[in-house]
Short mmCIF file of C-alpha atoms in Angstrom, two decimals:
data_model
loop_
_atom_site.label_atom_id
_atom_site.label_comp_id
_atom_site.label_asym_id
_atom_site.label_seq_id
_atom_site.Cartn_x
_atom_site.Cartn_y
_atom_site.Cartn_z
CA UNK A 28 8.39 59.42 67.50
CA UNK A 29 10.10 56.50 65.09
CA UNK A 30 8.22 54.00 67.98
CA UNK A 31 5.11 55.51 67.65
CA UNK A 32 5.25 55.19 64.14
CA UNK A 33 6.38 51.43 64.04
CA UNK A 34 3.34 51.16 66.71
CA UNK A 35 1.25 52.69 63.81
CA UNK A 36 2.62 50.51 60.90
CA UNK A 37 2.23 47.00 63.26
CA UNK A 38 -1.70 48.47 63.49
CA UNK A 39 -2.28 48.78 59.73
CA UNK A 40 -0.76 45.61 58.90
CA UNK A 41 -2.87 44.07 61.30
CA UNK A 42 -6.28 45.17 60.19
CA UNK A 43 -8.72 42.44 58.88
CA UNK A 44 -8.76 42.93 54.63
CA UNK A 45 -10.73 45.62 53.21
CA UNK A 46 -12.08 43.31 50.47
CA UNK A 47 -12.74 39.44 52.37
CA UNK A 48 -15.42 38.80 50.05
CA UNK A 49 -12.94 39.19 46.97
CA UNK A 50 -10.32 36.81 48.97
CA UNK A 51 -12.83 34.04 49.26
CA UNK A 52 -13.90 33.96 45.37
CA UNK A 53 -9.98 34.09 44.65
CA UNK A 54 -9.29 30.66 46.84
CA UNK A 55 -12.69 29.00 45.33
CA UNK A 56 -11.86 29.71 42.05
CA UNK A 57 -8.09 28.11 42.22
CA UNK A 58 -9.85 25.30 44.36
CA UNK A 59 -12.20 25.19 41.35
CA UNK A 60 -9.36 25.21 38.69
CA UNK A 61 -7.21 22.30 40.93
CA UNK A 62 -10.14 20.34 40.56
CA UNK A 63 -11.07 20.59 37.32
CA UNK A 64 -7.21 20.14 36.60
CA UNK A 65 -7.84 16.51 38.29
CA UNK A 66 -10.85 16.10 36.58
CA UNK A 67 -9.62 16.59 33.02
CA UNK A 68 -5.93 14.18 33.73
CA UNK A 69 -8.58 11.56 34.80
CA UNK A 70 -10.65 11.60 32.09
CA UNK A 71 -7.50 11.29 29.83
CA UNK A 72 -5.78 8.32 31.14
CA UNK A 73 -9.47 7.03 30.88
CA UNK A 74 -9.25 7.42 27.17
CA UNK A 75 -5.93 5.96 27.10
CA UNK A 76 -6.70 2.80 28.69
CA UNK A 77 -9.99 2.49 26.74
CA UNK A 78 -8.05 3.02 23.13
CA UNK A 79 -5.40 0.47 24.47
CA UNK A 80 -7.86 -2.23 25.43
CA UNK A 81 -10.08 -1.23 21.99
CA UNK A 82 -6.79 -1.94 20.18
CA UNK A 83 -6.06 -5.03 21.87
CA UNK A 84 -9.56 -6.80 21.19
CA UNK A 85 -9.47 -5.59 17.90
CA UNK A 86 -6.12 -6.91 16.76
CA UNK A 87 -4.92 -10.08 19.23
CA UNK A 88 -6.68 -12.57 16.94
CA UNK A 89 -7.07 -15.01 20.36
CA UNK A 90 -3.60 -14.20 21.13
CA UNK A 91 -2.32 -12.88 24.70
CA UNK A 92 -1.21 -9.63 25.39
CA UNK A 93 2.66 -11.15 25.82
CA UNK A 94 1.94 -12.65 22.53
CA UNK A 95 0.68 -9.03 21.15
CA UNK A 96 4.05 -7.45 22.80
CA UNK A 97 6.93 -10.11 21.21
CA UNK A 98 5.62 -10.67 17.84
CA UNK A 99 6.62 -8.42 15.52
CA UNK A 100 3.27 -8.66 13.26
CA UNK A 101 1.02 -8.69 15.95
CA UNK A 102 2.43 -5.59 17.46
CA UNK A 103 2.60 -3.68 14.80
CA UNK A 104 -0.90 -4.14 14.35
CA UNK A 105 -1.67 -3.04 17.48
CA UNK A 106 0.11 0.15 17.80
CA UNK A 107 -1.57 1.16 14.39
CA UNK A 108 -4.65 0.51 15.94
CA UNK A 109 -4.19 2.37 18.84
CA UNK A 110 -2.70 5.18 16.90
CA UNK A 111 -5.43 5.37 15.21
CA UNK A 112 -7.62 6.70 18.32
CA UNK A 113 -4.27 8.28 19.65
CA UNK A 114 -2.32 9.41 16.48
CA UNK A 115 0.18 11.29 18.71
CA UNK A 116 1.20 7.96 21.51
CA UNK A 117 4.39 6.65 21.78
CA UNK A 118 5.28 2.70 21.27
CA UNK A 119 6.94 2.45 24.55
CA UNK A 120 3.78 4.08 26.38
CA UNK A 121 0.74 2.43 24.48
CA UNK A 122 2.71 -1.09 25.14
CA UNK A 123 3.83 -0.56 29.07
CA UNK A 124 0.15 0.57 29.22
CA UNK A 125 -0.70 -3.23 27.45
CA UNK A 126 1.15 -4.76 29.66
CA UNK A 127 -0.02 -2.99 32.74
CA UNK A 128 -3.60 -3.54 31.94
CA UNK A 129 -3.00 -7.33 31.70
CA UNK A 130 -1.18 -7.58 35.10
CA UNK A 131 -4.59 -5.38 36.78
CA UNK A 132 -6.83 -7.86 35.05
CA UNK A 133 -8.09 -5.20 32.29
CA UNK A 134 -7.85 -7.05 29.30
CA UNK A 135 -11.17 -8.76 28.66
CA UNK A 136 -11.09 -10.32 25.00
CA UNK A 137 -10.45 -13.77 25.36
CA UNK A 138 -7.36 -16.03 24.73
CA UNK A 139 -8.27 -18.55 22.64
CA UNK A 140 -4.98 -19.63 20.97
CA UNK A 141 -1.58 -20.66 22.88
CA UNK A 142 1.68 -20.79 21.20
CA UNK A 143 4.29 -24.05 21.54
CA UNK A 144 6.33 -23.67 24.24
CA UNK A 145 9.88 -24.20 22.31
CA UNK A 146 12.32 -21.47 23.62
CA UNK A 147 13.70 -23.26 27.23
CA UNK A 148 17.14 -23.71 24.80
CA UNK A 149 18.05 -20.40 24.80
CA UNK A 150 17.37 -19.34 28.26
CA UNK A 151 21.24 -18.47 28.87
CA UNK A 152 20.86 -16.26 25.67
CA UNK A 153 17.81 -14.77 26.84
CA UNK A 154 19.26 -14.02 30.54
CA UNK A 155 22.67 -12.76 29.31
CA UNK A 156 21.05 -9.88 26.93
CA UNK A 157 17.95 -8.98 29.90
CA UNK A 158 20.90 -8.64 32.59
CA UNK A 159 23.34 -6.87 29.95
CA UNK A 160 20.59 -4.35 29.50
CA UNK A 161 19.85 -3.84 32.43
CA UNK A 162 23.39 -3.31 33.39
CA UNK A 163 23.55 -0.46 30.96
CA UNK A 164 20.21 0.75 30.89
CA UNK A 165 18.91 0.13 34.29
CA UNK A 166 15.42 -1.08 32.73
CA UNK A 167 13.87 -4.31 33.44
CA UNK A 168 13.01 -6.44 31.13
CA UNK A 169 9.65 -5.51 30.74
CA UNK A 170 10.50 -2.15 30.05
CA UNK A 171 13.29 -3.08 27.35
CA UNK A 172 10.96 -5.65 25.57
CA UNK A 173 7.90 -2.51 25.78
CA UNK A 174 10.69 -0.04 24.01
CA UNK A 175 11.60 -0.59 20.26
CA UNK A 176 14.98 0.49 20.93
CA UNK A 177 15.95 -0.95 23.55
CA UNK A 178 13.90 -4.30 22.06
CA UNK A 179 16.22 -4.33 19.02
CA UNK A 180 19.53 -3.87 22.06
CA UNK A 181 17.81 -7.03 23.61
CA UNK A 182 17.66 -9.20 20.23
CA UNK A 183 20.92 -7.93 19.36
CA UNK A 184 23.00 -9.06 22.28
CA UNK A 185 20.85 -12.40 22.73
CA UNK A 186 21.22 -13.33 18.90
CA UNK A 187 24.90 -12.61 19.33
CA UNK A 188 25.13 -15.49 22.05
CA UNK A 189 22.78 -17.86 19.90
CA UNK A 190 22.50 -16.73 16.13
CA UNK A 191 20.70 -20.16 15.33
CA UNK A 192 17.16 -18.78 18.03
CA UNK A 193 14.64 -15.84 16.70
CA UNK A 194 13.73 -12.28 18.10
CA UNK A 195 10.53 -14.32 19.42
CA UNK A 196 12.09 -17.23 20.70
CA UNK A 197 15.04 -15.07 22.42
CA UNK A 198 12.06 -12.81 24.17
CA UNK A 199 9.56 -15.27 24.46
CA UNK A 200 12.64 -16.86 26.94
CA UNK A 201 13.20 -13.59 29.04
CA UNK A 202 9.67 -13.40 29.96
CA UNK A 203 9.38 -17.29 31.18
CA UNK A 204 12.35 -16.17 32.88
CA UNK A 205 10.75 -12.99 34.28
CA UNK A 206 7.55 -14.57 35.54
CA UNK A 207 9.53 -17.31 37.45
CA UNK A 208 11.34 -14.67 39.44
CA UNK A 209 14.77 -15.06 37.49
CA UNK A 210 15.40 -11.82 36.26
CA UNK A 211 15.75 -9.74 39.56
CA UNK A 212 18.57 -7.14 39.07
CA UNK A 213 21.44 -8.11 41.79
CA UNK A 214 20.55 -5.74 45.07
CA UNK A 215 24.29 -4.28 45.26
CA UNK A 216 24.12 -3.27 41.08
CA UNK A 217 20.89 -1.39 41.86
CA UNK A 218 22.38 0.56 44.93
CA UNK A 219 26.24 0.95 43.59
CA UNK A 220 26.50 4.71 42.81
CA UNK A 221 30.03 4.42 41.52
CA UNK A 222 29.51 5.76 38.23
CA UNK A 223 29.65 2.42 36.22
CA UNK A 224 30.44 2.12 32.54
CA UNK A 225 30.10 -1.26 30.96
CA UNK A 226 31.70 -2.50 28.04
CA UNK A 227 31.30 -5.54 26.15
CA UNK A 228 34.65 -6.98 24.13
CA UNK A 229 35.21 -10.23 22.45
CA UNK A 230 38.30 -11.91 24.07
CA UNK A 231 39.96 -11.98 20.50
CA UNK A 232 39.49 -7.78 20.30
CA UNK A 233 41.31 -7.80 23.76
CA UNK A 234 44.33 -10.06 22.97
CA UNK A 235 44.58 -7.53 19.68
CA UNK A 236 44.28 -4.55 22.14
CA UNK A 237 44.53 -4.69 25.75
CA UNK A 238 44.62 -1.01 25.83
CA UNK A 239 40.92 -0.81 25.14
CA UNK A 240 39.99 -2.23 28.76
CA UNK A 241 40.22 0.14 31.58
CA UNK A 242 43.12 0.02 33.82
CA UNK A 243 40.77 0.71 36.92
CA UNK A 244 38.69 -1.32 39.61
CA UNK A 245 36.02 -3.28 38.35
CA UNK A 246 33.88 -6.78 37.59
CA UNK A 247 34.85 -8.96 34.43
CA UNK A 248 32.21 -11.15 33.24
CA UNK A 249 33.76 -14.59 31.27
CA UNK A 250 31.20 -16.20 28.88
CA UNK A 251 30.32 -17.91 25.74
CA UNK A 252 27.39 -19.45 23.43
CA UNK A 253 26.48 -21.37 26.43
CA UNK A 254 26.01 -18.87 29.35
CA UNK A 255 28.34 -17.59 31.87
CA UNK A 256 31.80 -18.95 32.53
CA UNK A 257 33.78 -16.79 35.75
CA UNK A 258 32.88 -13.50 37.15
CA UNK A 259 35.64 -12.14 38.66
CA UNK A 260 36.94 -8.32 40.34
CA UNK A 261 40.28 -6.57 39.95
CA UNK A 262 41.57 -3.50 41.31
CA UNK A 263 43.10 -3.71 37.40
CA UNK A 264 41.18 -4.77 35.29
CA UNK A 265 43.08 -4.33 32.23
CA UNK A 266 45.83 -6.44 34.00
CA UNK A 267 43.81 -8.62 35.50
CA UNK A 268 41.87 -9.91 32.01
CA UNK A 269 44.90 -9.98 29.87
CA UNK A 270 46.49 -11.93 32.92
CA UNK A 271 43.78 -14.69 32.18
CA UNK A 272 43.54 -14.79 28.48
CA UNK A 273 46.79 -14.98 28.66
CA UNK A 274 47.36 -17.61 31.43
CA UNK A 275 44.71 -17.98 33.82
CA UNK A 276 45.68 -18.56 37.51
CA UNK A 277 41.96 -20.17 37.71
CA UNK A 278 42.59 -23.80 36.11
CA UNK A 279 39.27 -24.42 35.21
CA UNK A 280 39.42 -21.37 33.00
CA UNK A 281 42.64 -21.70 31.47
CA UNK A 282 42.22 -25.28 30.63
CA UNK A 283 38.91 -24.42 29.00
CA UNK A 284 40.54 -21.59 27.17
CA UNK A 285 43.14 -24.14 26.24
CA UNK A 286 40.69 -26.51 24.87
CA UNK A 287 38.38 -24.61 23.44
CA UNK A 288 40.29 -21.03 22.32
CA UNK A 289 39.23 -17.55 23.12
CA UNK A 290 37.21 -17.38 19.82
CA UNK A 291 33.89 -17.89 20.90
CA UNK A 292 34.04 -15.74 24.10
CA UNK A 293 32.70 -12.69 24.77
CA UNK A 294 34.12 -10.36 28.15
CA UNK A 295 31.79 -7.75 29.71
CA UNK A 296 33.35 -5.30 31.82
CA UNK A 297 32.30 -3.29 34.51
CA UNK A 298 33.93 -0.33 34.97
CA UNK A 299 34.03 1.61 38.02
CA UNK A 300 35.25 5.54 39.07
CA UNK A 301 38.63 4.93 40.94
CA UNK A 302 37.74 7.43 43.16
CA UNK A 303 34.72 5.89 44.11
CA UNK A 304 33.71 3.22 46.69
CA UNK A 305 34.71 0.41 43.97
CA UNK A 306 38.42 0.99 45.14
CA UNK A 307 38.05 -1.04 48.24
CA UNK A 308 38.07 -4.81 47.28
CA UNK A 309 35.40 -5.72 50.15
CA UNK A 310 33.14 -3.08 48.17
CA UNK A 311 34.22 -5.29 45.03
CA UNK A 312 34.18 -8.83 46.51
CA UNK A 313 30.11 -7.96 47.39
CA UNK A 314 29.49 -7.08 43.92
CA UNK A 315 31.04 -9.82 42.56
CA UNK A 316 29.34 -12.10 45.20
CA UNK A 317 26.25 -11.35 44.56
CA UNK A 318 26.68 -11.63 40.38
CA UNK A 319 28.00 -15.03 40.97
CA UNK A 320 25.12 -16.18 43.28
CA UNK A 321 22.23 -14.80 40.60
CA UNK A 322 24.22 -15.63 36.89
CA UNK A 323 25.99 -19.02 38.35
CA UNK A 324 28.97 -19.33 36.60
CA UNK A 325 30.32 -22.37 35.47
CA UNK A 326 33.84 -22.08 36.65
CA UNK A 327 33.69 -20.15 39.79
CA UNK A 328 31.69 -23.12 41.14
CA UNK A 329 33.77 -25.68 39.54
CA UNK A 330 36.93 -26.19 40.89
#
């Protein structure tokens, strides 16, 4: 009897829908709705990049678009006047979308006026703050100079390697640096998952307090007003940097920190998770291999 009913049940379930007409409206009408979904996002980012290039040929005054994006005056002028036909956009947004539309060719007011090219000096600067941010941010350097905050974290750290250079000098310098390929983050930094903090000291803060750098593996970063001095790795690291302000086992460092003093010179400091790959020193020695090859420091090439 309980078969025959099962039997039964199997035979209802299998009967062809009472209502297929009503089935068939239901699909076309969410097909309908997907599409018009589509439809509408479209026509948005359509508006977008039409307020963003009005904006542009309104306020570049002959200027490029990199011009527009590290001048101060020149973007604030433009993110007025593309707040003005999209009150609610975001700085970070309307400029990537700048930026974007000059790399696809988009941009079609003309550039009329060039600006002197006087900013090769503080390259070093420029490179030290773009990788720094990176470091902490992961964010290239197009994305840090398109965000206001992470702009002013930029001018910040390069001004602090070379007060004497400007916001628009400093970023002016990371994007000749960018277009000639010599900003690409270091391969192993953008794969390492091993839960890196970094932290910047002056060498004068550490010699007052060693405890403030951690006692666990990681990459110390040497340099000064001029660019990058030694990159080094430690399964230690607090031991291992108060070792060479102290006396450095690397005579090219400790005789120019013998010369020269440890006032001018700034220590960046990645730290790593113990428990994480970081703990093997051939994990290390690649991290530190590859820094070295991209930031070229002057003492680990010098003997």
């Amino acid at each position: 009897m309980q078969q025959a009913r099962k039997f039964a049940s199997k035979r209802q379930d299998c009967r062809p829908s009472l209502y297929p007409g009503l089935t068939l409206l239901l699909i076309a009408c969410l097909l309908a709705g997907e599409r018009q979904g589509r439809s509408g996002e479209l026509r948005d980012r359509e508006a977008w990049t039409r307020a963003v290039q009005a904006a542009f040929a309104e306020v570049h005054d002959g200027w490029s678009s990199d011009e527009v994006l590290v001048r101060d005056d020149l973007n604030r002028a433009f993110i007025a006047s593309s707040r003005s036909r999209l009150p609610d956009a975001g700085e970070a947004k309307l400029n990537w979308t700048l930026l974007n539309l000059r790399k696809a060719g988009q941009l079609e007011a003309n550039v009329t006026k060039r600006a002197p090219q006087r900013h090769e000096d503080h390259a070093h600067a420029a490179e030290i703050a773009a990788r720094l941010t990176y470091d902490k941010y992961r964010q290239s350097i197009d994305r840090v100079l398109c965000d206001p905050t992470l702009r002013l974290e930029f001018d910040r750290i390069a001004l602090g390697v070379t007060p004497d250079a400007s916001a628009y000098q400093l970023r002016k310098a990371a994007l000749s640096l960018r277009k000639a390929r010599q900003l690409r983050p270091e391969l192993v930094a953008r794969v390492a998952d091993w839960s890196k903090q970094v932290i910047t000291l002056s060498a004068e803060e550490i010699v007052a307090a060693p405890q403030r750098v951690p006692a666990g593996p990681g990459i110390y970063v040497f340099r000064d007003s001029r660019g990058y001095l030694y990159i080094g790795e430690s399964e230690d690291l607090r031991g291992r940097v108060t070792k060479h302000l102290d006396h450095s086992d690397r005579q090219s460092l400790a005789r120019y920190l013998w010369q020269e003093g440890v006032a001018g010179v700034t220590v960046e400091l990645h730290a790593f998770d113990p428990d994480s790959n970081a703990r093997y020193k051939e994990m290390r020695r690649a991290y530190e291999s590859e820094l070295i090859a991209s930031r070229r420091p002057r003492f680990n090439i010098a003997p």
